[in-house]
mmCIF file of C-alpha atoms in Angstrom:
data_model
loop_
_atom_site.group_PDB
_atom_site.id
_atom_site.type_symbol
_atom_site.label_atom_id
_atom_site.label_comp_id
_atom_site.label_asym_id
_atom_site.label_seq_id
_atom_site.Cartn_x
_atom_site.Cartn_y
_atom_site.Cartn_z
ATOM 1 C CA ASP C 1 0.000 0.000 0.000
ATOM 2 C CA ALA C 2 1.191 3.505 -0.786
ATOM 3 C CA GLY C 3 2.138 5.676 2.136
ATOM 4 C CA VAL C 4 1.522 9.381 2.513
ATOM 5 C CA THR C 5 2.649 11.230 -0.586
ATOM 6 C CA GLN C 6 3.565 14.888 -0.875
ATOM 7 C CA SER C 7 4.297 17.158 -3.791
ATOM 8 C CA PRO C 8 6.457 18.820 -4.817
ATOM 9 C CA THR C 9 9.574 17.365 -3.204
ATOM 10 C CA HIS C 10 11.484 20.620 -3.329
ATOM 11 C CA LEU C 11 10.427 24.178 -3.996
ATOM 12 C CA ILE C 12 12.258 27.492 -4.244
ATOM 13 C CA LYS C 13 10.340 30.740 -3.892
ATOM 14 C CA THR C 14 11.171 34.378 -3.292
ATOM 15 C CA ARG C 15 9.914 36.588 -0.500
ATOM 16 C CA GLY C 16 6.353 37.786 -0.955
ATOM 17 C CA GLN C 17 5.313 34.928 -3.205
ATOM 18 C CA HIS C 18 2.605 32.386 -2.531
ATOM 19 C CA VAL C 19 3.054 28.602 -2.334
ATOM 20 C CA THR C 20 0.735 25.584 -2.377
ATOM 21 C CA LEU C 21 1.847 22.235 -1.006
ATOM 22 C CA ARG C 22 -0.098 19.052 -1.606
ATOM 23 C CA CYS C 23 -0.647 15.872 0.372
ATOM 24 C CA SER C 24 -2.375 12.576 -0.325
ATOM 25 C CA PRO C 25 -3.100 10.480 2.771
ATOM 26 C CA ILE C 26 -2.922 6.749 3.098
ATOM 27 C CA SER C 27 -5.948 5.131 1.504
ATOM 28 C CA GLY C 28 -8.780 4.981 4.026
ATOM 29 C CA HIS C 29 -7.339 7.659 6.306
ATOM 30 C CA LYS C 30 -9.683 10.556 6.913
ATOM 31 C CA SER C 31 -7.485 12.844 8.975
ATOM 32 C CA VAL C 32 -4.585 14.946 7.702
ATOM 33 C CA SER C 33 -2.204 17.082 9.741
ATOM 34 C CA TRP C 34 0.476 19.538 8.656
ATOM 35 C CA TYR C 35 3.723 20.239 10.465
ATOM 36 C CA GLN C 36 6.593 22.662 9.860
ATOM 37 C CA GLN C 37 10.120 21.457 10.616
ATOM 38 C CA VAL C 38 12.755 24.157 10.632
ATOM 39 C CA LEU C 39 16.314 22.906 10.243
ATOM 40 C CA GLY C 40 17.654 21.598 13.523
ATOM 41 C CA GLN C 41 14.293 21.602 15.303
ATOM 42 C CA GLY C 42 11.429 19.244 15.874
ATOM 43 C CA PRO C 43 8.249 19.497 13.807
ATOM 44 C CA GLN C 44 5.674 22.098 14.865
ATOM 45 C CA PHE C 45 1.957 21.536 14.437
ATOM 46 C CA ILE C 46 0.214 23.798 11.923
ATOM 47 C CA PHE C 47 -3.218 22.308 11.165
ATOM 48 C CA GLN C 48 -5.350 19.209 11.413
ATOM 49 C CA TYR C 49 -8.271 18.451 9.156
ATOM 50 C CA TYR C 50 -10.850 15.716 9.517
ATOM 51 C CA GLU C 51 -13.719 15.117 7.135
ATOM 52 C CA LYS C 52 -12.910 18.422 5.387
ATOM 53 C CA GLU C 53 -13.240 20.429 8.585
ATOM 54 C CA GLU C 54 -10.443 22.154 10.474
ATOM 55 C CA ARG C 55 -10.114 20.445 13.840
ATOM 56 C CA GLY C 56 -7.034 22.174 15.127
ATOM 57 C CA ARG C 57 -4.683 25.048 14.428
ATOM 58 C CA GLY C 58 -1.236 25.707 15.799
ATOM 59 C CA ASN C 59 0.390 29.029 16.574
ATOM 60 C CA PHE C 60 0.950 30.186 13.008
ATOM 61 C CA PRO C 61 -0.080 33.465 11.354
ATOM 62 C CA ASP C 62 -3.080 33.826 9.083
ATOM 63 C CA ARG C 63 -0.757 33.676 6.078
ATOM 64 C CA PHE C 64 -0.992 29.922 6.555
ATOM 65 C CA SER C 65 -4.182 28.209 5.445
ATOM 66 C CA ALA C 66 -5.225 24.735 4.426
ATOM 67 C CA ARG C 67 -8.123 22.743 3.167
ATOM 68 C CA GLN C 68 -9.134 19.121 2.733
ATOM 69 C CA PHE C 69 -10.923 17.775 -0.285
ATOM 70 C CA PRO C 70 -13.695 15.135 -0.532
ATOM 71 C CA ASN C 71 -11.067 12.482 -1.386
ATOM 72 C CA TYR C 72 -9.271 13.456 1.879
ATOM 73 C CA SER C 73 -6.250 14.922 0.123
ATOM 74 C CA SER C 74 -5.120 18.268 1.425
ATOM 75 C CA GLU C 75 -3.407 21.498 0.428
ATOM 76 C CA LEU C 76 -1.367 23.840 2.577
ATOM 77 C CA ASN C 77 -1.167 27.413 1.350
ATOM 78 C CA VAL C 78 1.273 30.047 2.515
ATOM 79 C CA ASN C 79 0.923 33.665 1.393
ATOM 80 C CA ALA C 80 3.438 36.507 1.478
ATOM 81 C CA LEU C 81 6.388 34.192 2.052
ATOM 82 C CA LEU C 82 9.084 35.230 4.501
ATOM 83 C CA LEU C 83 12.637 33.965 4.773
ATOM 84 C CA GLY C 84 11.642 32.315 8.035
ATOM 85 C CA ASP C 85 9.130 30.122 6.226
ATOM 86 C CA SER C 86 12.009 28.087 4.804
ATOM 87 C CA ALA C 87 11.508 24.623 6.249
ATOM 88 C CA LEU C 88 10.509 21.030 5.624
ATOM 89 C CA TYR C 89 6.730 20.804 5.555
ATOM 90 C CA LEU C 90 5.431 17.436 6.676
ATOM 91 C CA CYS C 91 2.024 15.976 6.115
ATOM 92 C CA ALA C 92 0.722 13.180 8.304
ATOM 93 C CA SER C 93 -2.393 11.088 8.002
ATOM 94 C CA SER C 94 -4.218 9.036 10.589
ATOM 95 C CA PRO C 95 -7.228 6.780 10.422
ATOM 96 C CA GLY C 96 -9.603 8.986 12.421
ATOM 97 C CA LEU C 97 -12.249 6.329 11.951
ATOM 98 C CA ALA C 98 -14.732 8.064 14.215
ATOM 99 C CA LYS C 99 -12.853 11.216 15.067
ATOM 100 C CA PRO C 100 -9.195 11.967 15.635
ATOM 101 C CA THR C 101 -7.921 10.820 18.990
ATOM 102 C CA SER C 102 -4.747 11.421 20.888
ATOM 103 C CA THR C 103 -3.709 7.800 20.532
ATOM 104 C CA ASP C 104 -4.030 7.701 16.753
ATOM 105 C CA THR C 105 -0.759 6.902 15.053
ATOM 106 C CA GLN C 106 0.155 9.629 12.606
ATOM 107 C CA TYR C 107 1.922 8.398 9.481
ATOM 108 C CA PHE C 108 4.235 10.960 7.947
ATOM 109 C CA GLY C 109 5.079 11.653 4.348
ATOM 110 C CA PRO C 110 8.592 12.494 3.127
ATOM 111 C CA GLY C 111 7.911 16.212 3.240
ATOM 112 C CA THR C 112 8.277 19.185 0.927
ATOM 113 C CA ARG C 113 11.467 21.204 1.307
ATOM 114 C CA LEU C 114 10.605 24.887 0.854
ATOM 115 C CA THR C 115 13.385 27.414 0.399
ATOM 116 C CA VAL C 116 12.517 31.116 0.436
ATOM 117 C CA LEU C 117 15.133 33.445 -1.037
ATOM 118 C CA ALA L 1 2.706 24.977 29.551
ATOM 119 C CA GLN L 2 2.879 21.447 28.233
ATOM 120 C CA SER L 3 6.234 20.641 26.696
ATOM 121 C CA VAL L 4 8.718 17.888 25.955
ATOM 122 C CA THR L 5 12.468 18.040 26.433
ATOM 123 C CA GLN L 6 15.090 15.825 24.872
ATOM 124 C CA LEU L 7 18.408 15.969 26.683
ATOM 125 C CA GLY L 8 21.394 15.885 24.358
ATOM 126 C CA SER L 9 21.149 17.108 20.784
ATOM 127 C CA HIS L 10 23.802 14.549 19.807
ATOM 128 C CA VAL L 11 24.529 11.114 21.240
ATOM 129 C CA SER L 12 27.439 9.010 20.023
ATOM 130 C CA VAL L 13 27.798 5.292 20.754
ATOM 131 C CA SER L 14 29.924 2.455 19.468
ATOM 132 C CA GLU L 15 28.365 -0.288 17.407
ATOM 133 C CA GLY L 16 27.075 -2.948 19.813
ATOM 134 C CA ALA L 17 26.804 -0.545 22.751
ATOM 135 C CA LEU L 18 23.667 0.420 24.649
ATOM 136 C CA VAL L 19 21.607 3.241 23.189
ATOM 137 C CA LEU L 20 19.868 5.581 25.639
ATOM 138 C CA LEU L 21 17.982 8.627 24.386
ATOM 139 C CA ARG L 22 16.307 10.775 27.004
ATOM 140 C CA CYS L 23 12.872 12.369 26.932
ATOM 141 C CA ASN L 24 11.061 14.251 29.690
ATOM 142 C CA TYR L 25 7.686 15.919 29.549
ATOM 143 C CA SER L 26 6.040 18.581 31.640
ATOM 144 C CA SER L 27 2.343 18.241 32.246
ATOM 145 C CA SER L 28 -0.086 17.932 35.099
ATOM 146 C CA VAL L 29 -1.967 15.313 33.127
ATOM 147 C CA PRO L 30 -0.250 12.099 31.992
ATOM 148 C CA PRO L 31 0.242 12.323 28.270
ATOM 149 C CA TYR L 32 0.420 9.860 25.453
ATOM 150 C CA LEU L 33 4.009 9.451 24.319
ATOM 151 C CA PHE L 34 5.632 8.597 21.032
ATOM 152 C CA TRP L 35 9.101 8.065 19.620
ATOM 153 C CA TYR L 36 9.720 8.747 15.947
ATOM 154 C CA VAL L 37 12.871 8.249 13.855
ATOM 155 C CA GLN L 38 13.856 10.370 10.886
ATOM 156 C CA TYR L 39 16.459 9.231 8.388
ATOM 157 C CA PRO L 40 18.115 11.833 6.138
ATOM 158 C CA ASN L 41 15.774 13.328 3.569
ATOM 159 C CA GLN L 42 12.861 11.241 4.795
ATOM 160 C CA GLY L 43 9.740 11.749 6.839
ATOM 161 C CA LEU L 44 9.147 10.470 10.346
ATOM 162 C CA GLN L 45 8.614 6.801 11.143
ATOM 163 C CA LEU L 46 6.914 5.674 14.348
ATOM 164 C CA LEU L 47 9.127 3.507 16.564
ATOM 165 C CA LEU L 48 6.710 3.014 19.445
ATOM 166 C CA LYS L 49 3.971 4.665 21.467
ATOM 167 C CA TYR L 50 2.638 4.658 25.013
ATOM 168 C CA THR L 51 -1.103 5.011 25.473
ATOM 169 C CA SER L 52 -1.614 4.172 29.170
ATOM 170 C CA ALA L 53 -1.419 0.404 28.898
ATOM 171 C CA ALA L 54 1.852 -1.327 29.816
ATOM 172 C CA THR L 55 4.531 1.092 30.994
ATOM 173 C CA LEU L 56 7.259 -0.794 29.135
ATOM 174 C CA VAL L 57 6.645 -0.431 25.425
ATOM 175 C CA LYS L 58 8.413 -2.452 22.770
ATOM 176 C CA GLY L 59 8.793 -1.028 19.300
ATOM 177 C CA ILE L 60 10.336 -1.821 15.979
ATOM 178 C CA ASN L 61 14.020 -2.479 15.285
ATOM 179 C CA GLY L 62 14.695 -3.652 18.852
ATOM 180 C CA PHE L 63 13.872 -0.344 20.541
ATOM 181 C CA GLU L 64 11.865 -0.046 23.731
ATOM 182 C CA ALA L 65 10.867 2.727 26.112
ATOM 183 C CA GLU L 66 9.593 2.848 29.667
ATOM 184 C CA PHE L 67 7.049 5.356 30.932
ATOM 185 C CA LYS L 68 7.943 6.554 34.425
ATOM 186 C CA LYS L 69 5.266 8.849 35.783
ATOM 187 C CA SER L 70 7.216 9.761 38.923
ATOM 188 C CA GLU L 71 10.106 10.972 36.773
ATOM 189 C CA THR L 72 7.919 12.336 33.931
ATOM 190 C CA SER L 73 10.180 10.456 31.556
ATOM 191 C CA PHE L 74 9.939 8.199 28.526
ATOM 192 C CA HIS L 75 13.516 7.280 27.652
ATOM 193 C CA LEU L 76 14.266 5.232 24.545
ATOM 194 C CA THR L 77 16.699 2.336 24.746
ATOM 195 C CA LYS L 78 18.208 -0.370 22.592
ATOM 196 C CA PRO L 79 20.581 -2.979 24.026
ATOM 197 C CA SER L 80 22.952 -3.083 21.059
ATOM 198 C CA ALA L 81 23.414 -0.302 18.521
ATOM 199 C CA HIS L 82 23.681 -1.050 14.839
ATOM 200 C CA MET L 83 25.154 1.203 12.184
ATOM 201 C CA SER L 84 21.716 1.462 10.577
ATOM 202 C CA ASP L 85 20.358 3.094 13.764
ATOM 203 C CA ALA L 86 22.175 6.342 12.939
ATOM 204 C CA ALA L 87 19.390 8.881 12.487
ATOM 205 C CA GLU L 88 17.495 11.692 14.214
ATOM 206 C CA TYR L 89 15.113 10.625 16.968
ATOM 207 C CA PHE L 90 12.147 12.656 18.147
ATOM 208 C CA CYS L 91 10.068 12.251 21.261
ATOM 209 C CA ALA L 92 6.503 13.533 20.943
ATOM 210 C CA VAL L 93 3.523 13.886 23.253
ATOM 211 C CA SER L 94 -0.177 14.393 22.917
ATOM 212 C CA TRP L 95 -2.916 14.782 25.456
ATOM 213 C CA MET L 96 -6.515 13.620 25.626
ATOM 214 C CA ASP L 97 -7.804 17.185 25.549
ATOM 215 C CA SER L 98 -5.842 18.062 22.413
ATOM 216 C CA SER L 99 -7.236 15.120 20.467
ATOM 217 C CA TYR L 100 -5.074 15.800 17.480
ATOM 218 C CA LYS L 101 -1.716 17.482 17.701
ATOM 219 C CA LEU L 102 1.678 16.101 18.528
ATOM 220 C CA ILE L 103 4.183 18.265 20.361
ATOM 221 C CA PHE L 104 7.732 17.283 19.466
ATOM 222 C CA GLY L 105 11.005 17.627 21.261
ATOM 223 C CA SER L 106 13.941 19.201 19.497
ATOM 224 C CA GLY L 107 15.408 15.854 18.522
ATOM 225 C CA THR L 108 18.535 13.828 19.264
ATOM 226 C CA ARG L 109 20.939 12.840 16.528
ATOM 227 C CA LEU L 110 22.335 9.369 17.143
ATOM 228 C CA LEU L 111 25.793 8.673 15.765
ATOM 229 C CA VAL L 112 27.035 5.076 15.700
ATOM 230 C CA ARG L 113 30.806 4.536 15.545
ATOM 231 C CA PRO L 114 32.147 1.357 13.933
#
């Protein structure tokens, strides 16, 4: 079975631009989460979506937004890019059969490496 | 505030030696605890998780961790290191009231010397 897939693998943007990152969860998984991993740090939670609804948001500015589609895939959008947005963006999916729970295992994709110049 | 701390950004061991990676959490409510491994240019892979069942948790690749409430710790161990264990290891926590997000430590890079 395919794992979590993310596209693109790498991306280079300049300050002020907009970026869209994409994620396809494991087949059958209904919950998708996004994390930002700055070099040398642990991942930080950005969003979680379940059944197309936002279930949680981390401490990120409104320049960050996301959505989940009927097929459970997801997009993360970042507007007005700053140098500090350079990071590895990780998508994780979990079954969320009834609703997401704290004990759900989150399965991570390989990430999208975003560089802002 | 709820947080997780990993002591030692780098740990170096010889092949065949004991691996011990430390993780402590701060919370008034016992959390759920996870260890993930990240190989270069890859995403995170779950090694093991504690969800309030047995305090000693066995994971993949010979790793195990013990939840000690009195010490607010969840240290990761492996009796004998292998060269393929060289990677970045992250401890993460979640809580029943959060229902969704993982809070990660800053990571420990494990180096294995031949």
